[in-house]
Coordinates of C-alpha atoms and ligand atoms in Angstrom, one line a residue:
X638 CA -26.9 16.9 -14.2
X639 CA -28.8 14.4 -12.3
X640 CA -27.3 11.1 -11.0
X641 CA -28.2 8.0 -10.5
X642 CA -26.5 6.0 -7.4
X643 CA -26.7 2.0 -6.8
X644 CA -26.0 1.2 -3.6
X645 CA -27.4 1.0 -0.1
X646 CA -24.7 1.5 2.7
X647 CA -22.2 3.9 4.2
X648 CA -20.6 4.2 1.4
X649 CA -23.2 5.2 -0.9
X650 CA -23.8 7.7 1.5
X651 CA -20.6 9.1 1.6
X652 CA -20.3 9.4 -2.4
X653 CA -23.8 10.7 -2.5
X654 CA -22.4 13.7 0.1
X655 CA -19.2 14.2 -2.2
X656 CA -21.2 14.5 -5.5
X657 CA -24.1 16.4 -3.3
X658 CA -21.4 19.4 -3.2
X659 CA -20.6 19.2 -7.1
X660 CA -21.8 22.2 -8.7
X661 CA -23.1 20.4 -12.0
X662 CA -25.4 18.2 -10.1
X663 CA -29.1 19.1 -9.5
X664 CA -30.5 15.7 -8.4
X665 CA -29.5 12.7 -6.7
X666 CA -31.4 9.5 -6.9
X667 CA -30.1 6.3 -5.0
X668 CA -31.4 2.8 -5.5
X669 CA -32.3 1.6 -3.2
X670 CA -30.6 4.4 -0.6
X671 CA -31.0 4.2 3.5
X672 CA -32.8 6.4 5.9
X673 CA -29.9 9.1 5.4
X674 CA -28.8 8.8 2.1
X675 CA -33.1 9.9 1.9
X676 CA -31.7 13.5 3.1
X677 CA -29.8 13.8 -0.3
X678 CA -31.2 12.4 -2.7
X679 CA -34.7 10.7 -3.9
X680 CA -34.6 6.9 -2.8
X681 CA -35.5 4.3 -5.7
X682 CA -37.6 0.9 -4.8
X683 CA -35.7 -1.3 -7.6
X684 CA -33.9 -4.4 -6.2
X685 CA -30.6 -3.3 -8.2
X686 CA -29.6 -6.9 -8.5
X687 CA -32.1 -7.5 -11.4
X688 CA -30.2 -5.9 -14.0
X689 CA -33.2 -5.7 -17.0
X690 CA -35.2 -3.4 -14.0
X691 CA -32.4 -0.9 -13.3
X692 CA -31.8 -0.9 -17.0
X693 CA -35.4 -0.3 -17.5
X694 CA -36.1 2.3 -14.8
X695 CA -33.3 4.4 -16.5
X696 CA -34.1 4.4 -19.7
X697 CA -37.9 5.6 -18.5
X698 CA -36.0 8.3 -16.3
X699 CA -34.7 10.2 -19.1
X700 CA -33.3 13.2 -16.5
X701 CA -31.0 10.7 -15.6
X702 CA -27.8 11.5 -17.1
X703 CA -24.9 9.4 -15.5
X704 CA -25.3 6.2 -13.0
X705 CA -22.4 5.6 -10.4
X706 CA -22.6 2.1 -9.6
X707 CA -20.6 0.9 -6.6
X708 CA -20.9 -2.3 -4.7
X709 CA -19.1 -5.5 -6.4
X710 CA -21.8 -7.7 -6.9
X711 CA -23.6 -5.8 -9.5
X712 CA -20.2 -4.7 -11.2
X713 CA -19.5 -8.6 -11.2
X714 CA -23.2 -8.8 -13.0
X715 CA -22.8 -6.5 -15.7
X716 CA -24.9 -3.5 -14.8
X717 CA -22.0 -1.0 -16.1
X718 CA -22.1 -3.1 -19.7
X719 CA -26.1 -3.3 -19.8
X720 CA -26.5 -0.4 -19.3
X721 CA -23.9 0.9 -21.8
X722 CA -25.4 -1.3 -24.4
X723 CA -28.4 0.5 -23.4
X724 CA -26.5 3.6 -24.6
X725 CA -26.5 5.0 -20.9
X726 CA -23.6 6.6 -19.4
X727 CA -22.1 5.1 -16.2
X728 CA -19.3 4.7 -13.8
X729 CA -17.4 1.5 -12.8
X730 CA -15.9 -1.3 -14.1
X731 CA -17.4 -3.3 -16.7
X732 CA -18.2 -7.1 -16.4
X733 CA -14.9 -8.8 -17.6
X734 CA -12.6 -6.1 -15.5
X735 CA -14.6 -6.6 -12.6
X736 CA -13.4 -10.2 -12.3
X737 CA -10.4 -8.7 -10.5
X738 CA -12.4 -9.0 -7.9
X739 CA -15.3 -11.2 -8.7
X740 CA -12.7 -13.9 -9.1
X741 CA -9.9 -14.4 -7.0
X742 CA -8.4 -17.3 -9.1
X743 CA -8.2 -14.3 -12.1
X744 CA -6.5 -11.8 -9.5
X745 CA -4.3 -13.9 -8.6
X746 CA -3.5 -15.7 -12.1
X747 CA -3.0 -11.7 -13.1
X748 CA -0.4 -11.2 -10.2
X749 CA 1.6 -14.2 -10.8
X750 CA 1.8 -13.5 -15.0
X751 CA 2.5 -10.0 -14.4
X752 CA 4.9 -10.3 -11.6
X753 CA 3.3 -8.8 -9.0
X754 CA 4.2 -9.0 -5.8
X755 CA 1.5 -11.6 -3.5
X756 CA 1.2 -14.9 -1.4
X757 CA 2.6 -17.9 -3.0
X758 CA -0.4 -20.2 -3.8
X759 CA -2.1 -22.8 -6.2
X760 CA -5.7 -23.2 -7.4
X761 CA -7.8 -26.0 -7.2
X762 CA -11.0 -27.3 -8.3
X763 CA -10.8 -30.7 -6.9
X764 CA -11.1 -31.4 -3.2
X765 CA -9.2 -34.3 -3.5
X766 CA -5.8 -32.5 -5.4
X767 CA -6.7 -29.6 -2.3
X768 CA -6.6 -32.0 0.6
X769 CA -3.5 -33.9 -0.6
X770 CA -2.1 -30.1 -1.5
X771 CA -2.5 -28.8 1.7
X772 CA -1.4 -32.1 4.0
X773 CA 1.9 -31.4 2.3
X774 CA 2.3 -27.9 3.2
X775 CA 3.2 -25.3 6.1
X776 CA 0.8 -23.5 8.8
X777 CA -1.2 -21.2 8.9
X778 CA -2.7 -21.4 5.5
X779 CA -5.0 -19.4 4.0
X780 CA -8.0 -20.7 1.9
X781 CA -10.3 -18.5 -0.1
X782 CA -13.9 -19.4 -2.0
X783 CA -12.8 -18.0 -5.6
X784 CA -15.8 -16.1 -6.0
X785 CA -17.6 -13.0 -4.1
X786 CA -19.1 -14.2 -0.8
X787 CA -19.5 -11.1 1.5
X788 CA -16.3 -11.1 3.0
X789 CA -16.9 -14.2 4.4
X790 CA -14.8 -16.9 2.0
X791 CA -11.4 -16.6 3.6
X792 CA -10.1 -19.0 6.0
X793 CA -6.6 -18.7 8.0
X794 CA -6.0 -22.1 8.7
X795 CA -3.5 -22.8 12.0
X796 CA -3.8 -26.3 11.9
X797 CA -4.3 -29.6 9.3
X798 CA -7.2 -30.2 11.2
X799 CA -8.6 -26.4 10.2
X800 CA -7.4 -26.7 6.8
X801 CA -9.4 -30.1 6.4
X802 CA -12.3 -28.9 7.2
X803 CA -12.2 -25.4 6.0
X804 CA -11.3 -27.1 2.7
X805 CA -15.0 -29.3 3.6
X806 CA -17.2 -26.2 4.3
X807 CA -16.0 -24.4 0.9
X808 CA -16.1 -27.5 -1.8
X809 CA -18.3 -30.4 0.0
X810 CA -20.5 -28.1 1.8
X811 CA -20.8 -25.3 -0.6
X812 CA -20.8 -22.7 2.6
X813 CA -20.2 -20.1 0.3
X814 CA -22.5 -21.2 -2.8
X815 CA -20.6 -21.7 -6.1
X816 CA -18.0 -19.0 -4.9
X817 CA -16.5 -22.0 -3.5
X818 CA -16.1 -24.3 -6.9
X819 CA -12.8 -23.4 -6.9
X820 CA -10.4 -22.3 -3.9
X821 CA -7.0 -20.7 -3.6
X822 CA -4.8 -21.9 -1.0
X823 CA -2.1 -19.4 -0.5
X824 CA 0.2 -19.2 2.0
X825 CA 0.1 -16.7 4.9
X826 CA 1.8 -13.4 5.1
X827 CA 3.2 -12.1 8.2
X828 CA 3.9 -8.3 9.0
X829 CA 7.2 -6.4 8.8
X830 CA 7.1 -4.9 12.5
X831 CA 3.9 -3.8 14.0
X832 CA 1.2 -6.4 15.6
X833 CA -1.3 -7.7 14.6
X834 CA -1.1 -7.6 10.7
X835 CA 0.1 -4.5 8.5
X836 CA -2.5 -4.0 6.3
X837 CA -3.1 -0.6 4.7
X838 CA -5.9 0.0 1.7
X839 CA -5.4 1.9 -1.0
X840 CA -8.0 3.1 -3.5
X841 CA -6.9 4.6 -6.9
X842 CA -9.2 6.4 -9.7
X843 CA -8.0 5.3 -13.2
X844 CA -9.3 5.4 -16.7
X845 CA -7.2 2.3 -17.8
X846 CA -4.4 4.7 -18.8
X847 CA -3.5 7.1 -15.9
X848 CA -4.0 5.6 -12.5
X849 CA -4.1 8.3 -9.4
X850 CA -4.0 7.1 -5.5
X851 CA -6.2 8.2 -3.4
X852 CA -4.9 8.8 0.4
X853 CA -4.7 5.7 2.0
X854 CA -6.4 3.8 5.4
X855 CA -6.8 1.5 7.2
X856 CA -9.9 -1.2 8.4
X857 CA -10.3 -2.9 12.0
X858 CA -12.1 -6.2 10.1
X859 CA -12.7 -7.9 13.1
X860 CA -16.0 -7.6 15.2
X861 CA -14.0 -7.1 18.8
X862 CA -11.2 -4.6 20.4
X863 CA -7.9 -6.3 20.0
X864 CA -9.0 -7.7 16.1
X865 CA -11.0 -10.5 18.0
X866 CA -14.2 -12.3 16.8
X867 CA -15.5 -12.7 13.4
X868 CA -14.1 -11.4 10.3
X869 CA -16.7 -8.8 9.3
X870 CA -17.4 -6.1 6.5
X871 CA -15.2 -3.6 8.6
X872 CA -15.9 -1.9 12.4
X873 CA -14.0 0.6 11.1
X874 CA -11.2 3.3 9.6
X875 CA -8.9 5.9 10.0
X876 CA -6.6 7.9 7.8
X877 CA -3.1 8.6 6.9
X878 CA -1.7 4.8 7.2
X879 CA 1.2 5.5 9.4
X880 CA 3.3 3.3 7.8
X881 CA 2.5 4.2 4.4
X882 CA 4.9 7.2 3.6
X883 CA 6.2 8.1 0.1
X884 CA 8.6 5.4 0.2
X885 CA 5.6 2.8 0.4
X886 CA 3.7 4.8 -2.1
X887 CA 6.4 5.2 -4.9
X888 CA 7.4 1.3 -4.4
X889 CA 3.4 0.7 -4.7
X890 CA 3.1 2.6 -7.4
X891 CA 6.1 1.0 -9.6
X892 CA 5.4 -2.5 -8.6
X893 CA 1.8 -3.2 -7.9
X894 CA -0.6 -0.3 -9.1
X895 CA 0.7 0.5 -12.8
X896 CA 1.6 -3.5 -13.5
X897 CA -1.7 -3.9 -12.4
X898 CA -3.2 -1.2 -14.6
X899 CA -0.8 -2.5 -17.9
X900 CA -2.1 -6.0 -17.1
X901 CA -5.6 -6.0 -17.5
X902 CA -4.7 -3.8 -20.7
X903 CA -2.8 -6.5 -22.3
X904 CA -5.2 -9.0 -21.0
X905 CA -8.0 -7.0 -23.1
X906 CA -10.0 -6.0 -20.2
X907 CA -9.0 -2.3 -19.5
X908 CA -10.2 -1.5 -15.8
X909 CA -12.1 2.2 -15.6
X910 CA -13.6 3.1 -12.2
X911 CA -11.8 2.6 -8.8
X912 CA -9.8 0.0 -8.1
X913 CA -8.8 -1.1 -4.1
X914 CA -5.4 -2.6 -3.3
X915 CA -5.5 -4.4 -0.3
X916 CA -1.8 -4.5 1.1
X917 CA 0.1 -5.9 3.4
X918 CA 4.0 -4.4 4.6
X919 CA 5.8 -8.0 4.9
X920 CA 9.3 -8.2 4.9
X921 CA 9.6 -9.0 1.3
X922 CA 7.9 -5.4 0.7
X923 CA 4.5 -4.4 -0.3
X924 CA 2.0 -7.7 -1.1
X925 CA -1.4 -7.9 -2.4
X926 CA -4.1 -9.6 -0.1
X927 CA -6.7 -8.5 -2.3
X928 CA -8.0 -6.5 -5.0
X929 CA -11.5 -5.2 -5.6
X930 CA -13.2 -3.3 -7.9
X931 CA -14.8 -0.3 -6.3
X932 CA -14.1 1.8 -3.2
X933 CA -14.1 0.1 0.8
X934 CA -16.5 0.3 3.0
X935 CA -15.8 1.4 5.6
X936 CA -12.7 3.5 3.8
X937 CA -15.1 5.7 1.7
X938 CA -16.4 7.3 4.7
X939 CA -13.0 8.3 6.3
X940 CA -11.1 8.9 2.3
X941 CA -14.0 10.9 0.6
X942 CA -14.7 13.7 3.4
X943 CA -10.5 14.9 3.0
X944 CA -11.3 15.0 -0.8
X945 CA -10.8 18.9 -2.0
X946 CA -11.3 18.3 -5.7
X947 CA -15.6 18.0 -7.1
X948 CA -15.7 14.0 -7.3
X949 CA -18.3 13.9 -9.8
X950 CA -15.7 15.9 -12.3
X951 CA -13.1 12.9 -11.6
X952 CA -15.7 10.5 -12.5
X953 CA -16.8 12.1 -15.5
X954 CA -13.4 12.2 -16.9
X955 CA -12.6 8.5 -16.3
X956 CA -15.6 7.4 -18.5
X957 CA -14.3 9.9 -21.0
X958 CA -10.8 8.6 -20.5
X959 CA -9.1 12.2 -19.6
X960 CA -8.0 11.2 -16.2
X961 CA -4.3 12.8 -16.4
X962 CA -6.3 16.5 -17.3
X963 CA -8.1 16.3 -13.4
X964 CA -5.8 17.6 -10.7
X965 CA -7.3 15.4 -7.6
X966 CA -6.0 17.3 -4.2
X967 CA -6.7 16.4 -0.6
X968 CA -6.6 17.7 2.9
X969 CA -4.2 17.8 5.4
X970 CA -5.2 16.2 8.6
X971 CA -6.7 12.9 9.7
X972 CA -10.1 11.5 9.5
X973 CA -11.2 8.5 11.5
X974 CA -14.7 6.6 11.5
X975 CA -16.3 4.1 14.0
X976 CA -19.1 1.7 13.3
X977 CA -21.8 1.1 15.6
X978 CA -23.5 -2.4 14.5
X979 CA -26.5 -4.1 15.7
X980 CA -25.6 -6.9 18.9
X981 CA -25.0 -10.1 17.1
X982 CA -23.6 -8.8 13.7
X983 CA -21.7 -10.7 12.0
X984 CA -24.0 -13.3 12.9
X985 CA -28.0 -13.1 14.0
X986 CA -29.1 -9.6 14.8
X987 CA -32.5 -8.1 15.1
X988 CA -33.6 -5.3 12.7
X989 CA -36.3 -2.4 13.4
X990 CA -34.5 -0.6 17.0
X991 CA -35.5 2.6 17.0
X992 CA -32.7 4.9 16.7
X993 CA -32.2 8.5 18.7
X994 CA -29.5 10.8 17.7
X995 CA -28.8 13.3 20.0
X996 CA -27.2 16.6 19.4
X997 CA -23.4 16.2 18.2
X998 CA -20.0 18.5 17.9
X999 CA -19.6 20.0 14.9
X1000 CA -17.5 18.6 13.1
X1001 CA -19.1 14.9 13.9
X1002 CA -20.3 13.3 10.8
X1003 CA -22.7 10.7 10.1
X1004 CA -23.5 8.1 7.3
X1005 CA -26.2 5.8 7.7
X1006 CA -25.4 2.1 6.6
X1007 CA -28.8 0.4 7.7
X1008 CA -31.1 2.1 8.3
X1009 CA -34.4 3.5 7.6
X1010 CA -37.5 5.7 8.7
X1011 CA -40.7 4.0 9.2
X1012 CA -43.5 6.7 10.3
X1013 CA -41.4 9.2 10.7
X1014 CA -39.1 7.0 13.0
X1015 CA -35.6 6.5 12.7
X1016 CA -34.9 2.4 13.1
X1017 CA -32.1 -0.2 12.5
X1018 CA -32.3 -2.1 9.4
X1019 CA -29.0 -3.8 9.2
X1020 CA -25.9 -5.3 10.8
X1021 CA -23.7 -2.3 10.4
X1022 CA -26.1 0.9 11.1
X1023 CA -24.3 3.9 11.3
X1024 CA -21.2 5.7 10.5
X1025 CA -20.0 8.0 13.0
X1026 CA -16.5 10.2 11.5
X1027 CA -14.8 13.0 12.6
X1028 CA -11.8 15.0 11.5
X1029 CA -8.8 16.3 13.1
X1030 CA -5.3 17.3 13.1
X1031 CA -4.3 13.6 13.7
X1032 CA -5.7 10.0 14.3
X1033 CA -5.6 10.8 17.8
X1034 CA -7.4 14.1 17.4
X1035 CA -9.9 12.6 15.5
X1036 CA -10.9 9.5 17.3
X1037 CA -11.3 11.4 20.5
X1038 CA -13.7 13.3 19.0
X1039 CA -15.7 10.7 17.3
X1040 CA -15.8 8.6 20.7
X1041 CA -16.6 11.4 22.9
X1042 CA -20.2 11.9 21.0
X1043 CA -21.4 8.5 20.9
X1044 CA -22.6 8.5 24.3
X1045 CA -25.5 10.9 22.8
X1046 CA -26.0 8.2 20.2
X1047 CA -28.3 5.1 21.1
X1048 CA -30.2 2.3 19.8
X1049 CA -30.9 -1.0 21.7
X1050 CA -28.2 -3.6 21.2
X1051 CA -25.4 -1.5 19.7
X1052 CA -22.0 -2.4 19.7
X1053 CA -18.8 -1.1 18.6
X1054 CA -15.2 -1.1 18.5
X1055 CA -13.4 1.0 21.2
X1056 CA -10.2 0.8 19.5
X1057 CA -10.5 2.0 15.8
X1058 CA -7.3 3.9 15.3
X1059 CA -4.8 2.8 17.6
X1060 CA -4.3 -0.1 15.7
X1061 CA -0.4 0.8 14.7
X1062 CA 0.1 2.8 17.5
X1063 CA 3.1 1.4 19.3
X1064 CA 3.2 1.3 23.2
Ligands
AMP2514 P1 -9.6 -10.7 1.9 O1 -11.1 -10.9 1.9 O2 -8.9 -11.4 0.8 O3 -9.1 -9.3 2.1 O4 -9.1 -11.4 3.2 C1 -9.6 -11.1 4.5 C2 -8.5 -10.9 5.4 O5 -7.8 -12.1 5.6 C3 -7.4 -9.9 5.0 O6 -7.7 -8.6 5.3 C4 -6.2 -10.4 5.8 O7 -6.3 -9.9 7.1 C5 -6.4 -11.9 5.8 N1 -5.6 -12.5 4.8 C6 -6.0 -12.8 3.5 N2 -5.0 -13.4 2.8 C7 -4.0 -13.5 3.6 C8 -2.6 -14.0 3.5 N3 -2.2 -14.6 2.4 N4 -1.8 -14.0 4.6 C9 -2.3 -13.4 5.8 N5 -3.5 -12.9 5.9 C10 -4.3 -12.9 4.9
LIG2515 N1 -13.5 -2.7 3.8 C1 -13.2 -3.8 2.9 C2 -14.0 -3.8 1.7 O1 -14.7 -2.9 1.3 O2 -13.9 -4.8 1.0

């Protein structure tokens, strides 16, 4: 079979690896793909954004049998439904499912009908009903822009004075574009016992019917060591949780994942793909933070590499809804992956560094996020570049390995988390 996948980052990489080791597949195409991603697959120049061109450049590649399409924003546009109304085959959620994440006011609307555990809150679309909302209320708060905004459109509010003009930069200032028409002020969850936050992701396949966990991890958000700086798309992972044992899992799974999966039934939007539960461990048990509607990135690249079972054969059969007939196993063992970004990211950052990579362990792993080759040479072409993973016995194991090669990795201006993975472990 050959495959088409949308997408551009670490990720993408990552599932274009997993599927690269499916026996059914022959050829891999990825629009638009990175430097490394161009090592598996054929790399496709089609902004995948406009949804008429992706739909037209598969119906013209007829050898193109199935199209895995995996960051939110073109789920939230409908590429999965165009291109099944084109009578194409394809993997991910479809348009009105993939509100679960595309809108937050849905999610949460969802969680509060269908008693699912999350933050208290209230939805507004007038700044006026916010303020005087908010000026009633306790600190820290959290605001969030309802619709997608790279990460970007949540506030934790310490202060009136924040919350004012957080409130300003989402509905006056339109900081995040129309994400921000509506917000969500909810109010702020605190961990159970460990510092700082206890947040664990979780990323499940389901068909709409049977819904299967994958193993869970964890993301370092933040740009700095300690979880300082910006919010960002994720410095990076590592895998098991530590404090998400079968206990956590079993409560998960009766309370959040299959009311989850029973909801968006009765609501008449049946979610197929892979949906992300961002936790938190509070002291009133497992919460939702957030949803979304496809797997993490960064906890792809540290979830799919302990995957045993052919991840193309658990795709296929959640399009054909046969999820329950797939036995999905795993690894023993931990994996752990650091980012290295471009200096400045989140914020300005200079593109086109020249990247060497010198010779690694085995066992060292890397997906490329941006990046891409110009003349033959390797260069930067985003804020998060690469993806360096390693496995191991444990976290420990692991992140010791990962860190002692990155001294043979350069590129001018690259920064990283020292940290990543001993995030929960107590001194
Ligand atoms: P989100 O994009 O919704 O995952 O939010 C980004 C980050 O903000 C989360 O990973 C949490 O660290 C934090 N956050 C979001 N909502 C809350 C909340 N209600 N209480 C505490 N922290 C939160
Ligand atoms: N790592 C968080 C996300 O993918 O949204």
């Amino acid at each position: 079979m050959n495959v088409l996948i949308i997408g551009n980052g670490g990720r993408e990489h990552a599932i274009a690896a997993a599927i690269a080791k499916s026996p059914s597949v022959e050829k891999i195409y990825c629009m638009k793909g990175n430097a490394g991603i161009a090592e598996l697959a054929e790399c496709v120049d089609v902004d995948y954004m406009n949804i008429d061109a992706v739909c037209d450049w598969v119906d013209a590649h007829k050898d193109v049998e199935y199209t895995i399409v995996a960051p939110d924003d073109p789920l939230a546009a409908g590429l999965v439904d165009a291109l099944e109304a084109r009578g194409h085959r394809a993997f991910g959620p479809n348009k009105r499912a993939a509100r679960i994440e595309s809108s937050k006011a849905f999610a949460k609307a969802l969680m509060k009908k269908y008693g699912i555990p999350t933050a208290a809150y209230e939805i507004f679309d007038d700044y006026e009903k916010a303020l005087a909302y908010v000026r009633g209320g306790k600190f820290p708060v959290v605001l969030k822009a309802d619709g997608l905004a790279l990460g970007k459109g949540v506030l934790i509010c310490e202060t009136l004075a924040d919350a004012e003009a957080g409130l300003k930069q989402i509905m006056l200032d339109k900081a995040f574009g129309e994400a921000g028409d509506k917000v969500v002020v909810e109010e702020f969850l605190t961990g159970k016992e460990f510092t700082p936050g206890e947040e664990v992701s979780v990323l499940a396949f389901t068909d709409g019917k049977t819904i299967v966990p994958m193993i869970a991890s964890c993301d370092h958000k933040r740009a700095f060591d300690g979880d300082k700086g910006l919010n960002t798309g994720g410095m990076g992972t590592f895998t098991p949780c530590p404090f998400y044992g079968p206990a956590e899992a079993e409560e998960v799974m009766k309370k959040i994942m299959l009311p989850t999966v029973v909801a968006m039934n009765a609501e008449g939007c049946p979610f197929k793909g892979v949906l992300y539960f961002g936790l938190m461990r509070t002291p009133g048990g497992m919460k939702v933070v957030e949803y979304n509607s496809r797997f993490g990135d960064p906890e792809t690249q540290v979830v799919l590499p302990m995957l045993k079972t052919d991840l193309l054969e658990i795709f296929q059969a959640i399009t054909d809804g046969r999820l329950a007939d797939v036995k999905i196993e795993w690894e023993e063992g931990a994996c752990v992956c650091v980012v290295l970004a471009s200096g400045g990211y989140p914020q300005h950052y200079e593109k086109g560094k020249p990247i060497e990579i010198g010779k690694l362990e085995e066992g060292v792993f890397v997906y490329h996020a941006g990046t891409k080759r110009e003349n033959g040479i390797l260069k930067t072409n985003g804020g998060r570049v690469l993806n360096v993973c390693a496995k191991g016995k444990t976290v420990e194991d692991a992140r010791e390995k990962v860190y002692r090669n990155l001294s043979n990795i350069h590129f001018e201006g690259m920064q990283y988390r020292r940290d990543i993975g001993i995030k929960y472990v107590k001194n």
